[in-house]
Coordinates of N, CA and C and ligand atoms in Angstrom, one line a residue:
X1 N 47.2 -163.0 128.7 CA 47.5 -162.9 127.6 C 47.5 -161.6 126.8
X2 N 47.9 -160.5 126.3 CA 47.4 -158.8 126.1 C 46.8 -159.0 125.1
X3 N 46.3 -158.1 124.2 CA 45.2 -157.1 123.7 C 45.9 -157.9 122.1
X4 N 47.4 -157.4 122.0 CA 48.0 -158.2 120.8 C 49.2 -159.2 121.4
X5 N 49.1 -160.7 121.0 CA 50.2 -161.2 121.9 C 50.6 -161.7 121.3
X6 N 52.1 -162.1 121.9 CA 53.6 -162.2 121.0 C 53.1 -163.9 120.6
X7 N 53.2 -164.0 119.7 CA 53.2 -165.8 119.2 C 54.8 -165.7 119.0
X8 N 55.8 -166.8 118.8 CA 56.4 -167.1 118.5 C 56.4 -168.9 117.7
X9 N 56.6 -168.8 116.3 CA 56.8 -169.3 115.6 C 57.9 -170.4 115.6
X10 N 58.5 -171.6 115.2 CA 58.8 -172.5 115.2 C 59.1 -172.7 114.1
X11 N 60.4 -172.4 112.9 CA 60.6 -173.3 111.9 C 60.1 -172.0 111.2
X12 N 61.1 -172.0 110.0 CA 61.5 -170.9 109.2 C 61.1 -171.7 107.3
X13 N 60.1 -172.2 107.9 CA 60.0 -173.7 106.6 C 58.7 -173.0 105.6
X14 N 58.3 -173.7 105.0 CA 56.3 -172.7 103.8 C 55.5 -172.7 105.2
X15 N 55.6 -173.6 105.8 CA 54.1 -173.3 107.1 C 54.4 -172.4 107.8
X16 N 55.8 -172.5 108.7 CA 56.0 -171.4 109.3 C 56.1 -169.8 109.0
X17 N 56.2 -169.7 107.8 CA 56.8 -168.8 107.2 C 55.0 -168.2 106.4
X18 N 54.1 -169.4 106.4 CA 52.8 -168.5 106.1 C 52.3 -168.2 106.9
X19 N 52.5 -169.3 108.2 CA 51.4 -169.1 109.4 C 51.6 -168.0 110.7
X20 N 53.2 -167.5 110.0 CA 53.8 -165.8 110.2 C 53.1 -164.4 110.0
X21 N 52.8 -165.2 108.6 CA 52.7 -163.7 107.4 C 51.0 -163.5 108.7
X22 N 50.4 -164.6 108.3 CA 48.7 -165.2 109.0 C 48.5 -163.5 109.9
X23 N 49.3 -164.5 110.8 CA 49.3 -163.8 111.8 C 49.8 -162.2 112.0
X24 N 51.0 -161.9 111.7 CA 51.3 -160.4 111.5 C 49.8 -159.8 110.6
X25 N 49.3 -160.1 109.8 CA 47.9 -159.4 109.3 C 46.7 -159.6 110.4
X26 N 47.2 -160.1 111.5 CA 45.9 -160.2 111.9 C 46.7 -159.5 113.0
X27 N 47.8 -158.8 112.8 CA 47.9 -157.8 114.1 C 48.3 -159.0 115.4
X28 N 49.1 -159.9 115.3 CA 49.8 -160.2 116.3 C 51.5 -159.5 116.2
X29 N 51.8 -160.2 117.0 CA 53.4 -159.8 117.6 C 54.0 -161.2 117.1
X30 N 54.6 -161.2 116.6 CA 55.6 -162.0 115.4 C 56.8 -162.2 115.7
X31 N 57.9 -163.5 116.1 CA 58.9 -163.9 116.3 C 58.7 -165.2 115.1
X32 N 59.7 -165.0 114.4 CA 60.4 -166.3 114.0 C 61.0 -167.4 113.8
X33 N 61.1 -168.4 115.2 CA 62.5 -169.1 115.8 C 63.3 -170.2 114.6
X34 N 64.4 -170.5 114.1 CA 64.6 -170.9 112.8 C 66.1 -171.5 113.1
X35 N 65.7 -173.0 113.2 CA 67.2 -173.9 113.8 C 68.2 -173.4 113.0
X36 N 68.1 -172.8 111.5 CA 69.6 -173.3 110.7 C 68.7 -171.8 109.8
X37 N 68.6 -172.0 108.2 CA 68.4 -170.9 108.0 C 67.3 -171.2 107.0
X38 N 66.4 -169.8 106.7 CA 65.4 -169.4 105.7 C 65.0 -170.8 104.7
X39 N 64.3 -171.6 104.9 CA 64.2 -172.6 103.8 C 65.2 -173.7 103.9
X40 N 65.3 -173.9 104.9 CA 66.5 -174.4 105.0 C 66.0 -176.8 105.5
X41 N 65.0 -176.7 106.0 CA 64.6 -178.1 105.9 C 63.6 -178.2 104.9
X42 N 62.8 -179.2 104.7 CA 62.5 -179.5 103.4 C 61.6 -178.8 102.6
X43 N 62.0 -177.4 102.8 CA 61.1 -176.2 102.2 C 61.8 -176.5 101.0
X44 N 62.9 -175.5 101.3 CA 64.5 -175.8 100.2 C 65.0 -176.7 99.5
X45 N 64.1 -177.9 99.5 CA 64.5 -179.4 98.9 C 63.3 -179.7 97.7
X46 N 62.5 -178.9 98.4 CA 60.7 -179.4 97.4 C 60.8 -178.9 95.9
X47 N 60.2 -180.2 95.3 CA 60.2 -180.0 93.4 C 59.4 -178.6 93.9
X48 N 58.5 -178.5 94.3 CA 58.0 -177.0 94.2 C 56.0 -177.1 93.4
X49 N 56.0 -178.4 93.1 CA 54.9 -178.9 92.4 C 53.8 -177.8 93.6
X50 N 52.6 -177.0 92.3 CA 51.6 -176.7 92.7 C 50.1 -177.3 92.0
X51 N 49.6 -177.9 92.6 CA 48.5 -179.1 91.9 C 47.1 -178.9 92.3
X52 N 46.3 -179.2 91.9 CA 44.7 -179.2 92.5 C 43.7 -180.6 91.6
X53 N 44.9 -180.8 91.4 CA 44.7 -182.4 90.9 C 44.3 -183.7 92.0
X54 N 43.5 -183.1 92.2 CA 43.3 -184.3 93.5 C 41.8 -184.7 93.3
X55 N 41.8 -185.9 94.3 CA 40.2 -186.7 94.0 C 39.1 -186.3 95.2
X56 N 40.1 -186.1 96.7 CA 39.4 -186.1 97.7 C 38.6 -184.6 98.0
X57 N 37.5 -184.8 98.4 CA 36.6 -183.1 98.0 C 37.6 -181.8 98.7
X58 N 38.2 -182.8 100.0 CA 38.9 -181.3 101.2 C 40.0 -180.6 100.8
X59 N 41.2 -182.3 100.0 CA 42.2 -181.9 99.4 C 42.1 -181.0 98.5
X60 N 41.1 -181.0 97.2 CA 40.8 -180.0 96.0 C 40.6 -178.9 96.9
X61 N 39.7 -178.8 98.1 CA 39.1 -177.7 98.3 C 40.2 -176.4 99.1
X62 N 41.1 -177.0 99.3 CA 42.7 -176.5 100.3 C 43.7 -176.0 98.9
X63 N 44.0 -176.8 97.7 CA 44.0 -175.8 96.9 C 43.5 -175.0 96.1
X64 N 42.3 -175.2 96.1 CA 41.6 -174.1 95.6 C 42.0 -172.6 96.7
X65 N 41.8 -172.9 97.3 CA 42.3 -171.6 98.6 C 43.9 -171.8 98.9
X66 N 44.2 -172.5 98.6 CA 45.9 -171.7 98.3 C 46.3 -171.4 97.0
X67 N 45.3 -171.5 96.4 CA 46.0 -171.0 94.3 C 45.6 -169.6 94.3
X68 N 43.6 -169.5 95.1 CA 43.5 -168.0 95.8 C 44.7 -166.9 95.8
X69 N 45.8 -167.8 97.5 CA 47.0 -166.8 97.7 C 48.0 -166.7 97.2
X70 N 47.9 -167.8 96.3 CA 49.0 -167.6 95.0 C 49.0 -166.6 94.5
X71 N 48.1 -166.4 94.2 CA 47.7 -165.4 93.3 C 47.4 -163.8 93.7
X72 N 47.6 -163.7 94.8 CA 47.6 -162.4 95.1 C 49.0 -162.2 95.4
X73 N 49.3 -163.0 95.8 CA 51.5 -163.0 95.7 C 52.3 -163.1 94.8
X74 N 51.6 -163.9 93.5 CA 52.2 -163.3 91.9 C 51.8 -161.9 91.9
X75 N 50.5 -161.2 91.9 CA 50.5 -159.9 91.7 C 51.8 -159.3 92.9
X76 N 52.3 -159.1 93.9 CA 52.8 -158.6 94.1 C 54.7 -158.9 94.3
X77 N 54.7 -160.3 93.0 CA 55.9 -160.4 92.9 C 56.9 -161.7 92.9
X78 N 56.2 -162.3 93.5 CA 56.2 -163.7 93.7 C 56.2 -164.9 91.8
X79 N 57.2 -165.1 91.8 CA 57.3 -165.6 90.6 C 56.6 -167.8 90.7
X80 N 55.8 -167.6 89.5 CA 54.7 -169.1 89.4 C 55.1 -170.1 88.2
X81 N 55.5 -170.8 87.7 CA 55.2 -171.0 87.0 C 54.3 -172.2 85.9
X82 N 53.7 -171.1 85.0 CA 52.0 -172.2 84.9 C 52.1 -173.4 83.8
X83 N 52.6 -174.2 84.3 CA 52.6 -175.1 82.8 C 51.7 -176.3 82.7
X84 N 51.1 -176.3 84.3 CA 50.0 -177.7 84.3 C 50.3 -178.8 84.8
X85 N 48.9 -179.0 85.4 CA 49.3 -179.8 85.9 C 48.6 -181.5 85.6
X86 N 49.9 -182.7 85.0 CA 49.1 -183.6 84.9 C 49.3 -185.0 85.7
X87 N 47.7 -185.4 85.9 CA 47.8 -186.9 86.9 C 47.3 -187.6 85.5
X88 N 47.8 -188.9 85.4 CA 47.7 -189.8 84.6 C 46.4 -191.6 85.6
X89 N 45.4 -192.1 84.9 CA 45.1 -192.5 85.6 C 44.8 -194.4 84.6
X90 N 45.3 -194.9 85.4 CA 45.4 -196.3 84.6 C 44.0 -197.1 84.0
X91 N 42.6 -196.7 85.4 CA 41.8 -197.8 85.5 C 40.1 -197.0 85.0
X92 N 39.5 -197.1 85.0 CA 38.4 -196.6 84.6 C 37.8 -196.3 86.3
X93 N 38.0 -196.6 86.8 CA 37.5 -196.3 88.1 C 38.0 -195.1 88.9
X94 N 39.5 -194.8 87.9 CA 40.4 -193.8 88.9 C 39.9 -192.6 87.1
X95 N 39.7 -193.0 86.1 CA 39.1 -191.8 85.9 C 37.6 -190.9 86.3
X96 N 36.7 -192.1 86.4 CA 35.9 -191.4 87.2 C 35.5 -191.1 88.2
X97 N 36.7 -190.7 89.0 CA 37.3 -190.1 90.3 C 37.5 -188.6 89.9
X98 N 38.4 -188.5 88.8 CA 38.7 -187.5 88.2 C 37.7 -186.8 87.2
X99 N 36.6 -187.3 86.7 CA 35.6 -186.7 86.2 C 35.0 -186.0 86.9
X100 N 35.0 -186.8 88.3 CA 34.4 -186.0 89.2 C 34.8 -184.4 90.2
X101 N 36.1 -184.7 90.4 CA 37.2 -183.9 90.4 C 37.7 -182.8 89.7
X102 N 36.6 -183.4 88.3 CA 36.8 -181.5 87.3 C 36.1 -180.8 87.6
X103 N 34.6 -181.1 87.6 CA 33.3 -180.6 88.4 C 33.6 -180.3 89.5
X104 N 34.3 -180.7 90.8 CA 34.3 -180.2 91.6 C 34.8 -179.0 91.5
X105 N 36.7 -179.0 91.1 CA 37.1 -177.3 90.7 C 36.5 -176.1 90.0
X106 N 35.5 -176.9 89.1 CA 35.3 -176.2 88.2 C 33.6 -175.3 88.5
X107 N 33.5 -176.0 89.6 CA 32.7 -175.4 89.8 C 32.7 -174.2 91.8
X108 N 34.9 -174.6 91.8 CA 35.3 -173.6 92.7 C 35.8 -172.6 91.8
X109 N 36.1 -172.4 90.4 CA 36.8 -171.7 89.4 C 38.0 -171.8 88.5
X110 N 38.1 -173.5 89.2 CA 39.4 -173.8 88.5 C 39.7 -174.0 87.3
X111 N 40.1 -174.4 86.4 CA 40.1 -174.2 85.2 C 40.6 -176.3 85.2
X112 N 39.8 -176.9 84.9 CA 40.2 -178.9 84.7 C 39.6 -179.2 83.5
X113 N 40.8 -180.5 83.4 CA 39.8 -180.5 81.8 C 39.9 -182.5 81.9
X114 N 39.2 -183.5 81.4 CA 39.4 -184.8 81.5 C 39.9 -185.4 79.7
X115 N 41.2 -186.1 79.9 CA 42.2 -186.6 78.1 C 41.8 -187.7 78.6
X116 N 41.2 -188.2 77.8 CA 41.3 -190.0 77.2 C 42.9 -190.1 76.9
X117 N 43.1 -191.7 76.8 CA 44.5 -191.6 76.7 C 44.7 -190.9 75.5
X118 N 43.9 -191.6 74.1 CA 44.4 -190.6 72.6 C 44.7 -189.7 72.9
X119 N 43.8 -188.6 73.9 CA 44.0 -187.1 73.5 C 45.2 -186.5 74.4
X120 N 45.7 -187.7 74.9 CA 46.7 -187.3 75.7 C 47.9 -186.6 74.8
X121 N 48.1 -187.3 73.5 CA 49.4 -187.3 72.8 C 49.5 -185.2 72.4
X122 N 48.2 -184.8 72.6 CA 48.0 -183.2 72.6 C 48.8 -182.3 73.5
X123 N 48.9 -183.0 74.9 CA 49.7 -182.4 75.9 C 51.2 -182.4 75.7
X124 N 51.6 -184.7 75.5 CA 53.0 -184.6 75.8 C 53.3 -185.2 74.7
X125 N 53.8 -184.7 73.6 CA 53.9 -185.5 72.8 C 54.2 -187.2 72.1
X126 N 56.0 -187.4 73.1 CA 55.7 -188.5 73.8 C 56.0 -189.7 74.2
X127 N 54.3 -188.9 74.7 CA 54.0 -189.9 75.1 C 53.4 -191.2 75.3
X128 N 53.8 -192.1 75.9 CA 53.2 -193.6 75.6 C 51.6 -194.3 76.2
X129 N 50.7 -193.8 75.6 CA 49.9 -194.2 76.2 C 48.9 -195.6 77.0
X130 N 49.7 -196.2 76.4 CA 50.1 -197.9 76.5 C 49.5 -198.2 77.7
X131 N 48.0 -199.0 78.0 CA 48.1 -198.8 79.6 C 47.5 -197.6 80.1
X132 N 47.7 -197.2 79.9 CA 46.7 -195.3 80.6 C 44.9 -195.9 79.8
X133 N 44.3 -195.0 80.7 CA 43.2 -194.0 80.7 C 43.0 -193.4 79.8
X134 N 43.5 -192.7 80.9 CA 43.7 -190.8 80.3 C 44.5 -189.8 81.6
X135 N 44.0 -188.8 81.6 CA 44.1 -188.6 82.6 C 43.6 -186.9 83.2
X136 N 44.1 -186.5 84.4 CA 43.0 -184.8 84.5 C 44.4 -183.9 84.5
X137 N 44.2 -182.3 83.7 CA 44.9 -182.0 83.7 C 44.5 -180.3 83.6
X138 N 45.4 -179.7 84.6 CA 44.9 -178.7 85.1 C 46.3 -177.4 84.6
X139 N 45.0 -176.4 84.2 CA 46.6 -175.3 83.0 C 47.2 -173.9 84.6
X140 N 46.5 -174.3 85.1 CA 46.4 -173.7 86.0 C 47.7 -173.3 87.0
X141 N 47.7 -175.3 87.1 CA 48.7 -174.6 88.4 C 50.2 -175.5 87.3
X142 N 51.0 -175.7 88.2 CA 52.4 -175.5 88.3 C 53.8 -175.7 89.5
X143 N 54.7 -174.9 88.9 CA 55.6 -174.9 90.0 C 56.5 -173.7 90.8
X144 N 56.8 -173.2 91.5 CA 57.6 -172.8 92.2 C 58.7 -172.7 92.6
X145 N 59.4 -171.9 92.6 CA 60.6 -172.1 93.4 C 60.6 -171.8 94.6
X146 N 60.7 -172.7 96.0 CA 60.4 -172.8 97.0 C 61.0 -171.9 97.9
X147 N 62.2 -171.6 98.0 CA 63.4 -171.2 98.2 C 63.0 -169.4 98.4
X148 N 62.6 -169.4 96.6 CA 61.8 -167.9 96.6 C 60.6 -167.7 97.2
X149 N 60.3 -169.0 97.2 CA 58.8 -168.8 98.2 C 58.8 -168.1 99.8
X150 N 59.9 -168.9 100.0 CA 60.3 -168.4 101.6 C 60.2 -167.1 101.3
X151 N 61.3 -167.0 101.2 CA 62.3 -165.2 100.6 C 61.2 -164.3 100.7
X152 N 60.4 -164.7 99.4 CA 59.0 -163.6 99.9 C 58.4 -164.0 100.9
X153 N 58.1 -164.7 100.8 CA 57.0 -164.3 102.3 C 58.0 -163.8 103.9
X154 N 59.2 -164.3 103.6 CA 59.6 -163.9 104.8 C 60.0 -162.0 105.0
X155 N 60.5 -161.4 103.5 CA 59.9 -160.1 103.5 C 58.5 -160.2 104.0
X156 N 57.5 -159.9 103.8 CA 55.8 -160.3 104.1 C 56.3 -159.7 105.2
X157 N 56.7 -160.8 105.9 CA 56.5 -161.1 107.3 C 57.4 -159.7 108.4
X158 N 58.8 -159.6 107.9 CA 59.1 -158.6 107.6 C 59.0 -157.0 108.2
X159 N 58.2 -156.8 106.2 CA 57.9 -156.1 106.5 C 56.6 -154.8 107.3
X160 N 55.7 -155.8 107.7 CA 54.4 -156.0 108.7 C 54.9 -155.8 109.7
X161 N 56.3 -156.0 110.2 CA 57.0 -155.6 111.9 C 57.4 -156.9 112.4
X162 N 56.6 -158.0 111.7 CA 57.1 -159.4 112.2 C 59.2 -159.8 112.0
X163 N 59.9 -160.5 113.2 CA 60.8 -160.5 113.4 C 61.5 -161.8 112.8
X164 N 62.3 -162.4 112.2 CA 63.0 -163.8 111.9 C 64.5 -163.7 111.9
X165 N 64.0 -164.5 113.4 CA 65.5 -164.7 113.4 C 66.0 -166.4 113.6
X166 N 67.4 -165.8 112.7 CA 68.1 -167.6 111.7 C 68.7 -167.8 112.6
X167 N 69.5 -169.3 112.5 CA 70.4 -170.0 113.5 C 70.1 -169.7 115.2
X168 N 68.3 -169.9 115.6 CA 67.9 -169.5 116.9 C 67.9 -170.5 116.9
X169 N 67.6 -171.9 117.7 CA 67.0 -173.3 116.8 C 66.6 -173.1 119.5
X170 N 65.1 -173.6 119.0 CA 64.5 -173.6 120.4 C 64.9 -175.0 121.3
X171 N 65.5 -174.8 122.4 CA 66.4 -175.7 123.0 C 65.6 -176.1 124.3
X172 N 63.7 -175.3 125.0 CA 63.6 -176.1 126.4 C 62.6 -175.1 126.6
X173 N 61.9 -175.1 126.8 CA 60.2 -174.5 127.3 C 60.1 -174.3 128.8
X174 N 60.2 -172.8 129.8 CA 59.5 -173.3 131.1 C 58.4 -172.5 130.6
X175 N 57.3 -173.0 131.4 CA 56.0 -172.0 131.9 C 55.9 -171.5 132.7
X176 N 55.1 -170.5 132.5 CA 55.0 -168.6 133.3 C 53.4 -169.1 133.4
X177 N 53.1 -168.3 134.6 CA 51.2 -168.1 134.5 C 50.9 -167.7 133.8
X178 N 51.0 -167.0 132.6 CA 50.0 -167.0 131.0 C 51.7 -166.6 130.2
X179 N 51.9 -168.1 129.5 CA 52.6 -168.2 128.4 C 53.9 -169.0 128.7
X180 N 55.0 -169.1 128.2 CA 56.2 -169.2 128.2 C 57.4 -168.8 127.6
X181 N 58.4 -168.8 128.4 CA 59.6 -168.8 128.6 C 60.9 -169.9 127.8
X182 N 60.9 -169.3 126.7 CA 61.7 -170.6 125.5 C 63.0 -169.7 125.7
X183 N 64.0 -171.0 125.6 CA 65.4 -171.3 125.9 C 65.7 -171.9 124.3
X184 N 66.5 -170.8 124.0 CA 66.8 -170.7 122.2 C 69.0 -171.2 123.2
X185 N 68.7 -171.3 121.6 CA 70.3 -171.2 121.6 C 71.7 -169.8 121.3
X186 N 70.1 -168.6 121.8 CA 70.5 -167.0 122.0 C 69.7 -166.9 122.8
X187 N 69.2 -165.7 123.6 CA 68.7 -165.3 124.7 C 67.2 -165.6 124.7
X188 N 67.3 -165.9 125.7 CA 65.7 -166.3 125.9 C 64.2 -165.6 125.4
X189 N 63.4 -165.8 125.3 CA 62.3 -164.9 124.6 C 60.9 -165.3 125.4
X190 N 60.1 -164.6 126.3 CA 59.3 -164.5 126.8 C 58.0 -164.5 125.4
X191 N 56.9 -165.2 125.2 CA 55.7 -165.2 124.5 C 54.6 -165.6 125.2
X192 N 53.7 -165.2 124.3 CA 52.2 -165.8 124.8 C 51.6 -167.4 124.5
X193 N 52.2 -167.7 123.3 CA 51.5 -168.4 122.4 C 52.9 -168.9 121.1
X194 N 52.7 -170.1 121.3 CA 53.8 -170.9 120.7 C 53.3 -172.2 119.6
X195 N 53.6 -171.6 118.4 CA 53.4 -172.2 117.3 C 54.5 -173.3 116.3
X196 N 54.6 -174.6 116.6 CA 55.0 -175.3 115.9 C 55.2 -176.2 114.7
X197 N 56.1 -175.0 114.2 CA 55.9 -175.2 112.3 C 56.8 -176.2 112.1
X198 N 57.8 -177.1 112.8 CA 59.2 -176.9 112.8 C 59.1 -178.7 111.9
X199 N 58.2 -178.9 111.5 CA 57.9 -179.5 110.5 C 58.8 -181.4 110.5
X200 N 59.6 -182.1 110.3 CA 59.9 -183.5 110.6 C 60.3 -183.5 111.9
X201 N 60.7 -182.4 112.6 CA 61.6 -182.3 113.4 C 60.8 -181.9 114.8
X202 N 59.2 -181.8 113.9 CA 57.7 -181.1 115.2 C 57.9 -182.1 116.5
X203 N 57.7 -183.0 115.9 CA 57.7 -184.2 117.6 C 58.5 -184.2 118.3
X204 N 60.2 -183.1 118.1 CA 61.0 -183.2 119.1 C 60.5 -182.0 119.3
X205 N 59.9 -180.7 119.3 CA 59.5 -179.6 119.3 C 58.5 -179.9 120.3
X206 N 57.7 -180.5 120.0 CA 56.4 -181.1 120.6 C 56.6 -181.2 122.2
X207 N 58.2 -182.5 122.1 CA 58.5 -183.2 123.6 C 58.7 -181.7 124.8
X208 N 59.3 -181.1 124.2 CA 59.6 -179.8 124.7 C 58.5 -179.0 125.7
X209 N 57.5 -179.4 125.7 CA 56.4 -178.3 125.3 C 55.5 -179.9 126.4
X210 N 56.2 -181.3 126.6 CA 55.4 -182.4 127.3 C 54.2 -182.9 126.7
X211 N 54.6 -183.0 125.0 CA 53.4 -183.2 124.2 C 53.8 -184.5 123.5
X212 N 53.1 -185.5 123.1 CA 53.5 -186.2 121.8 C 52.9 -186.0 120.2
X213 N 53.6 -186.2 119.1 CA 53.5 -185.4 118.0 C 53.6 -186.6 117.5
X214 N 52.2 -187.1 116.7 CA 52.4 -188.5 115.9 C 52.5 -188.0 114.5
X215 N 53.4 -187.4 114.6 CA 54.0 -187.4 112.5 C 55.7 -188.2 112.7
X216 N 55.5 -189.2 112.0 CA 56.5 -189.6 111.0 C 57.2 -189.3 109.7
X217 N 57.7 -188.9 109.6 CA 58.3 -188.4 109.0 C 58.9 -189.3 107.3
X218 N 59.0 -188.9 106.0 CA 59.0 -189.8 105.5 C 59.8 -189.2 104.4
X219 N 61.2 -190.2 103.4 CA 62.2 -189.6 102.9 C 62.0 -189.4 102.0
X220 N 61.8 -188.5 100.8 CA 61.7 -188.5 99.5 C 62.9 -187.7 98.5
X221 N 63.1 -188.4 97.9 CA 64.0 -188.4 96.9 C 63.4 -187.4 95.4
X222 N 63.6 -186.1 95.0 CA 62.7 -185.5 93.9 C 63.4 -185.8 92.6
X223 N 65.0 -186.4 92.5 CA 65.8 -187.1 91.4 C 67.2 -187.8 92.5
X224 N 66.9 -189.4 91.5 CA 67.8 -190.0 92.8 C 69.3 -190.0 91.3
X225 N 70.3 -190.3 91.2 CA 71.2 -189.8 90.3 C 72.2 -191.4 90.8
X226 N 72.5 -192.2 90.1 CA 73.5 -193.2 90.4 C 75.4 -193.1 89.9
X227 N 75.8 -192.6 89.9 CA 77.1 -192.3 90.1 C 78.0 -193.6 89.9
X228 N 78.7 -194.0 88.9 CA 79.3 -195.6 88.5 C 80.9 -194.6 88.8
Ligands
FAD1 C1 62.3 -184.4 97.6 C2 61.1 -183.3 98.3 C3 59.7 -183.1 97.1 C4 58.8 -182.5 97.7 N1 58.0 -181.5 96.3 C5 56.4 -181.1 96.7 C6 55.9 -180.4 95.3 O1 56.5 -180.7 94.5 N2 54.9 -180.0 96.3 C7 54.3 -179.8 97.7 O2 53.7 -179.0 97.8 N3 55.9 -180.5 97.9 C8 56.1 -181.1 98.2 N4 57.4 -181.9 99.1 C9 57.0 -181.8 100.5 C10 56.9 -179.7 101.2 O3 58.5 -180.2 100.9 C11 57.3 -179.7 102.4 O4 55.4 -180.4 102.6 C12 56.8 -178.6 103.2 O5 58.7 -177.8 102.6 C13 57.3 -178.7 104.5 O6 57.1 -177.7 105.0 P1 57.3 -177.2 106.7 O7 57.3 -176.0 106.4 O8 56.2 -177.8 107.8 O9 58.6 -178.1 106.9 P2 60.1 -177.4 106.4 O10 60.3 -176.6 105.5 O11 60.9 -178.4 107.2 O12 60.5 -176.0 107.8 C14 60.6 -176.9 109.5 C15 61.9 -175.6 109.5 O13 62.4 -176.0 111.5 C16 62.7 -175.5 112.0 N5 62.8 -176.3 113.0 C17 63.3 -178.0 113.1 N6 63.3 -177.5 114.4 C18 63.8 -176.3 115.8 C19 63.7 -176.0 116.6 N7 64.0 -177.2 117.6 N8 64.1 -174.7 116.3 C20 64.4 -173.5 115.5 N9 63.7 -174.7 114.5 C21 63.7 -175.6 114.5 C22 63.6 -176.5 110.6 O14 65.0 -176.0 110.5 C23 63.2 -176.4 109.2 O15 63.8 -175.0 108.6 C24 58.9 -182.2 98.8 C25 59.5 -182.6 100.0 C26 61.2 -183.4 99.4 C27 61.8 -183.3 100.7

């Protein structure tokens, strides 16, 4: 491997583009290969909610770190709608976990407040608190346009010398003494390292390297419309 390795990232969704950005920032030569177009996978279909109202400490700290990065990107022009995020609790046990979450978030510098059921109307005037114990609200959370985010990240990657090749699917892999030759729907590409960021298709990409990846994609719908 050379001092500045050539890294190929497979997939131009949020994960592939974030990885590509981190790699160019660290001095790697980066090429992103995308079989379709930027954000054509799950990323372009996401609702784009960015929330830290979790109960597992690791999940919370992951969001604390991510929200710091989002703040930096916002200062560089990325849109982020800070409408807050409310998670509801139906049991006292959940409320106890929420109280712990609020403590962890506060210690990490994130605002978060516990609401009792009778206080929820302050946030959502039309809510029916029947059957609810309360909720956990993070005023700094919100949502963004994932398409815009991917375009923003792609631009940042390009500005720092990275290359993004769209409509270039990875089809096969040949191992070299050091690194790989990637067979694509265009010209073959020699590289030192490959990052598999192919989302739901990551197991198929792993298979090209003779690896098994235990990822089982789940179908998600944001809105379901029944047409009569
Ligand atoms: C309806 C819906 C709502 C969601 N809402 C939220 C939300 O509110 N908040 C949240 O955080 N998450 C949400 N998610 C989840 C989120 O969208 C995904 O976790 C995230 O987008 C995954 O990003 P990714 O980069 O791993 O995958 P993807 O965006 O799927 O990117 C993978 C890319 O790899 C490419 N690819 C695959 N195989 C190859 C190949 N052989 N060669 C080249 N390219 C290849 C694909 O074309 C694709 O563009 C939602 C998901 C859905 C479906």
